[in-house]
Amino acid sequence: MKRTYIFGFMLSAALLLSSCGGNDQSQAEAPAQDSVAEAPVSDEKQPEETFDDITEIFTQAFPDSTVSARRQSSRISVDVTSSISADQPPDNWEEILQALNDALAQSEELAEGYGAATVSAQLETGDETILASGYSGAVQYDIFARASEQASESKSNPPTITQHEFDQISVGMTLTEVQDIVGGSGTLEREIGSSGSSISVIRTYRWEGTGSPVSYATVLFEDYVVYSKHSIGLE
């Protein structure tokens, strides 16, 4: 009888110790669940992309001008703001065009390193009138040559737009290419943004049609590259 009591007491003590040991193990394991710390979220802004080697090329070509560069979709756009007047070409205009052409050719070799398709550049006046522009390593537009061409072409191709001319305009064309197709400069109706900023400048140009009294076409440009067009009543 005495042995039975002793055995029962020992069994109860063993069960009690086992229960306490299990609780201790659970309590010991619990903090491990809280030991995984969440990665801190960084509030730092990504640094703005710069193109120092490209801007340096244009700065050397135009040391008295303000040069800025930014990424625009698949290309790098360079703005060169000068003190040149758009009223008439300076005596050294051909030299200026050659300097722009050389800078475009040099910078084009760096485009791939930035993952860009091309480098475009525009030489502007202080009020953002484009004097000359280019891409793919060469000058594509000259305001003074363009004015002379328009004077000679105005007789054969009036500045109004036809349905046939409108159909030839496609996304990706430059303002110069559109003006060549239509035969006129068009009217700048709206401009959103400012040249030299980190965002695109959106411009809406309008050409009057040859059909009904309400006949016209509008073309939207992102930094002088077509991205949308609309027409009413063209013939």
GROMACS .gro file of C-alpha atoms in nm, residues 25-232:
model
  208
   25GLN     CA    1   0.978   2.553  -2.412
   26SER     CA    2   0.677   2.733  -2.563
   27GLN     CA    3   0.770   3.051  -2.379
   28ALA     CA    4   1.128   3.020  -2.492
   29GLU     CA    5   1.027   2.972  -2.854
   30ALA     CA    6   0.778   3.262  -2.857
   31PRO     CA    7   1.034   3.545  -2.874
   32ALA     CA    8   1.186   3.381  -3.184
   33GLN     CA    9   0.871   3.473  -3.375
   34ASP     CA   10   0.923   3.837  -3.286
   35SER     CA   11   1.293   3.833  -3.369
   36VAL     CA   12   1.237   3.893  -3.743
   37ALA     CA   13   1.261   4.270  -3.791
   38GLU     CA   14   1.101   4.438  -4.091
   39ALA     CA   15   1.340   4.604  -4.336
   40PRO     CA   16   1.331   4.981  -4.291
   41VAL     CA   17   1.159   5.173  -4.572
   42SER     CA   18   1.385   5.437  -4.721
   43ASP     CA   19   1.234   5.780  -4.777
   44GLU     CA   20   1.534   5.897  -4.977
   45LYS     CA   21   1.459   6.016  -5.332
   46GLN     CA   22   1.649   5.867  -5.620
   47PRO     CA   23   1.916   6.108  -5.750
   48GLU     CA   24   1.820   6.292  -6.068
   49GLU     CA   25   1.983   6.147  -6.377
   50THR     CA   26   2.263   6.361  -6.521
   51PHE     CA   27   2.442   6.358  -6.854
   52ASP     CA   28   2.759   6.550  -6.771
   53ASP     CA   29   2.968   6.420  -7.060
   54ILE     CA   30   2.698   6.511  -7.313
   55THR     CA   31   2.634   6.858  -7.171
   56GLU     CA   32   3.011   6.917  -7.166
   57ILE     CA   33   3.027   6.858  -7.542
   58PHE     CA   34   2.763   7.123  -7.610
   59THR     CA   35   2.907   7.361  -7.350
   60GLN     CA   36   3.242   7.350  -7.528
   61ALA     CA   37   3.070   7.414  -7.861
   62PHE     CA   38   2.865   7.704  -7.717
   63PRO     CA   39   3.059   7.843  -7.418
   64ASP     CA   40   2.842   8.156  -7.392
   65SER     CA   41   2.515   7.961  -7.381
   66THR     CA   42   2.319   7.776  -7.112
   67VAL     CA   43   2.311   7.400  -7.170
   68SER     CA   44   2.081   7.144  -7.008
   69ALA     CA   45   1.999   6.781  -7.085
   70ARG     CA   46   1.726   6.538  -6.984
   71ARG     CA   47   1.587   6.201  -7.086
   72GLN     CA   48   1.279   6.209  -7.307
   73SER     CA   49   1.139   5.859  -7.365
   74SER     CA   50   1.400   5.678  -7.575
   75ARG     CA   51   1.622   5.979  -7.640
   76ILE     CA   52   1.830   6.237  -7.457
   77SER     CA   53   1.720   6.594  -7.529
   78VAL     CA   54   1.966   6.884  -7.503
   79ASP     CA   55   1.860   7.250  -7.485
   80VAL     CA   56   2.113   7.519  -7.576
   81THR     CA   57   1.985   7.868  -7.488
   82SER     CA   58   2.183   8.141  -7.664
   83SER     CA   59   2.174   8.519  -7.709
   84ILE     CA   60   2.135   8.489  -8.087
   85SER     CA   61   1.841   8.677  -8.240
   86ALA     CA   62   1.586   8.505  -8.463
   87ASP     CA   63   1.541   8.822  -8.672
   88GLN     CA   64   1.836   8.757  -8.899
   89PRO     CA   65   2.130   8.515  -8.912
   90PRO     CA   66   2.456   8.633  -8.755
   91ASP     CA   67   2.762   8.665  -8.979
   92ASN     CA   68   2.909   8.341  -8.843
   93TRP     CA   69   2.584   8.142  -8.872
   94GLU     CA   70   2.741   7.869  -9.087
   95GLU     CA   71   3.011   7.821  -8.823
   96ILE     CA   72   2.744   7.796  -8.553
   97LEU     CA   73   2.558   7.532  -8.752
   98GLN     CA   74   2.880   7.337  -8.799
   99ALA     CA   75   2.950   7.354  -8.424
  100LEU     CA   76   2.602   7.217  -8.353
  101ASN     CA   77   2.647   6.944  -8.613
  102ASP     CA   78   2.983   6.840  -8.464
  103ALA     CA   79   2.838   6.835  -8.110
  104LEU     CA   80   2.548   6.618  -8.227
  105ALA     CA   81   2.787   6.375  -8.395
  106GLN     CA   82   3.007   6.348  -8.083
  107SER     CA   83   2.717   6.307  -7.841
  108GLU     CA   84   2.552   6.045  -8.062
  109GLU     CA   85   2.843   5.813  -7.983
  110LEU     CA   86   2.749   5.835  -7.612
  111ALA     CA   87   2.375   5.768  -7.655
  112GLU     CA   88   2.402   5.389  -7.638
  113GLY     CA   89   2.588   5.407  -7.309
  114TYR     CA   90   2.279   5.569  -7.157
  115GLY     CA   91   2.041   5.320  -7.318
  116ALA     CA   92   1.907   5.594  -7.550
  117ALA     CA   93   1.822   5.562  -7.918
  118THR     CA   94   1.963   5.905  -8.005
  119VAL     CA   95   2.063   6.247  -7.876
  120SER     CA   96   1.858   6.541  -7.999
  121ALA     CA   97   1.948   6.906  -7.950
  122GLN     CA   98   1.795   7.243  -8.018
  123LEU     CA   99   1.962   7.583  -8.027
  124GLU     CA  100   1.719   7.844  -7.893
  125THR     CA  101   1.685   8.214  -7.832
  126GLY     CA  102   1.609   8.350  -7.485
  127ASP     CA  103   1.234   8.335  -7.559
  128GLU     CA  104   1.264   7.968  -7.671
  129THR     CA  105   1.241   8.029  -8.046
  130ILE     CA  106   1.421   7.738  -8.209
  131LEU     CA  107   1.705   7.854  -8.432
  132ALA     CA  108   1.838   7.512  -8.525
  133SER     CA  109   1.785   7.154  -8.413
  134GLY     CA  110   1.900   6.805  -8.496
  135TYR     CA  111   1.920   6.440  -8.398
  136SER     CA  112   2.094   6.118  -8.505
  137GLY     CA  113   2.424   6.300  -8.530
  138ALA     CA  114   2.329   6.583  -8.768
  139VAL     CA  115   2.146   6.917  -8.792
  140GLN     CA  116   1.795   6.871  -8.931
  141TYR     CA  117   1.644   7.219  -8.901
  142ASP     CA  118   1.770   7.572  -8.969
  143ILE     CA  119   1.525   7.857  -8.908
  144PHE     CA  120   1.686   8.090  -9.159
  145ALA     CA  121   1.708   7.831  -9.436
  146ARG     CA  122   1.352   7.729  -9.357
  147ALA     CA  123   1.227   8.087  -9.394
  148SER     CA  124   1.389   8.108  -9.737
  149GLU     CA  125   1.240   7.774  -9.845
  150GLN     CA  126   0.892   7.873  -9.730
  151ALA     CA  127   0.909   8.193  -9.931
  152SER     CA  128   0.989   8.000 -10.249
  153GLU     CA  129   0.744   7.714 -10.179
  154SER     CA  130   0.445   7.927 -10.079
  155LYS     CA  131   0.334   7.963 -10.440
  156SER     CA  132   0.325   7.589 -10.510
  157ASN     CA  133   0.220   7.463 -10.166
  158PRO     CA  134  -0.011   7.695  -9.970
  159PRO     CA  135   0.017   7.691  -9.589
  160THR     CA  136  -0.326   7.527  -9.549
  161ILE     CA  137  -0.357   7.152  -9.486
  162THR     CA  138  -0.537   6.895  -9.700
  163GLN     CA  139  -0.661   6.547  -9.607
  164HIS     CA  140  -0.378   6.398  -9.813
  165GLU     CA  141  -0.119   6.599  -9.622
  166PHE     CA  142  -0.281   6.513  -9.289
  167ASP     CA  143  -0.264   6.140  -9.371
  168GLN     CA  144   0.113   6.167  -9.427
  169ILE     CA  145   0.173   6.293  -9.072
  170SER     CA  146   0.269   6.012  -8.835
  171VAL     CA  147   0.372   5.970  -8.471
  172GLY     CA  148   0.746   6.028  -8.424
  173MET     CA  149   0.783   6.297  -8.690
  174THR     CA  150   0.944   6.626  -8.596
  175LEU     CA  151   0.778   6.966  -8.625
  176THR     CA  152   1.007   7.046  -8.917
  177GLU     CA  153   0.895   6.736  -9.105
  178VAL     CA  154   0.528   6.822  -9.050
  179GLN     CA  155   0.582   7.179  -9.167
  180ASP     CA  156   0.753   7.048  -9.480
  181ILE     CA  157   0.454   6.824  -9.556
  182VAL     CA  158   0.191   7.094  -9.499
  183GLY     CA  159   0.386   7.382  -9.652
  184GLY     CA  160   0.328   7.618  -9.360
  185SER     CA  161   0.453   7.677  -9.008
  186GLY     CA  162   0.112   7.643  -8.844
  187THR     CA  163  -0.011   7.835  -8.539
  188LEU     CA  164   0.107   7.750  -8.188
  189GLU     CA  165  -0.221   7.733  -7.994
  190ARG     CA  166  -0.111   7.592  -7.660
  191GLU     CA  167   0.210   7.517  -7.474
  192ILE     CA  168   0.238   7.328  -7.146
  193GLY     CA  169   0.569   7.311  -6.961
  194SER     CA  170   0.893   7.502  -7.009
  195SER     CA  171   1.209   7.423  -7.200
  196GLY     CA  172   1.496   7.299  -6.986
  197SER     CA  173   1.274   7.143  -6.717
  198SER     CA  174   1.280   6.775  -6.624
  199ILE     CA  175   0.939   6.712  -6.783
  200SER     CA  176   0.829   6.719  -7.144
  201VAL     CA  177   0.699   7.034  -7.311
  202ILE     CA  178   0.366   6.972  -7.486
  203ARG     CA  179   0.279   7.201  -7.778
  204THR     CA  180  -0.036   7.207  -7.992
  205TYR     CA  181  -0.007   7.342  -8.346
  206ARG     CA  182  -0.302   7.416  -8.574
  207TRP     CA  183  -0.326   7.434  -8.953
  208GLU     CA  184  -0.635   7.564  -9.131
  209GLY     CA  185  -0.797   7.335  -9.385
  210THR     CA  186  -0.922   7.388  -9.739
  211GLY     CA  187  -1.271   7.244  -9.696
  212SER     CA  188  -1.567   7.389  -9.508
  213PRO     CA  189  -1.543   7.706  -9.296
  214VAL     CA  190  -1.479   7.477  -8.998
  215SER     CA  191  -1.187   7.286  -9.146
  216TYR     CA  192  -0.858   7.243  -8.964
  217ALA     CA  193  -0.607   7.001  -8.816
  218THR     CA  194  -0.428   7.006  -8.482
  219VAL     CA  195  -0.108   6.816  -8.410
  220LEU     CA  196   0.031   6.762  -8.059
  221PHE     CA  197   0.407   6.755  -8.010
  222GLU     CA  198   0.611   6.634  -7.716
  223ASP     CA  199   0.932   6.838  -7.739
  224TYR     CA  200   0.867   6.891  -8.111
  225VAL     CA  201   0.798   6.523  -8.183
  226VAL     CA  202   0.446   6.419  -8.293
  227TYR     CA  203   0.250   6.200  -8.054
  228SER     CA  204  -0.113   6.275  -8.153
  229LYS     CA  205  -0.318   6.444  -8.428
  230HIS     CA  206  -0.682   6.539  -8.497
  231SER     CA  207  -0.871   6.689  -8.790
  232ILE     CA  208  -1.215   6.825  -8.882
   0.00000   0.00000   0.00000
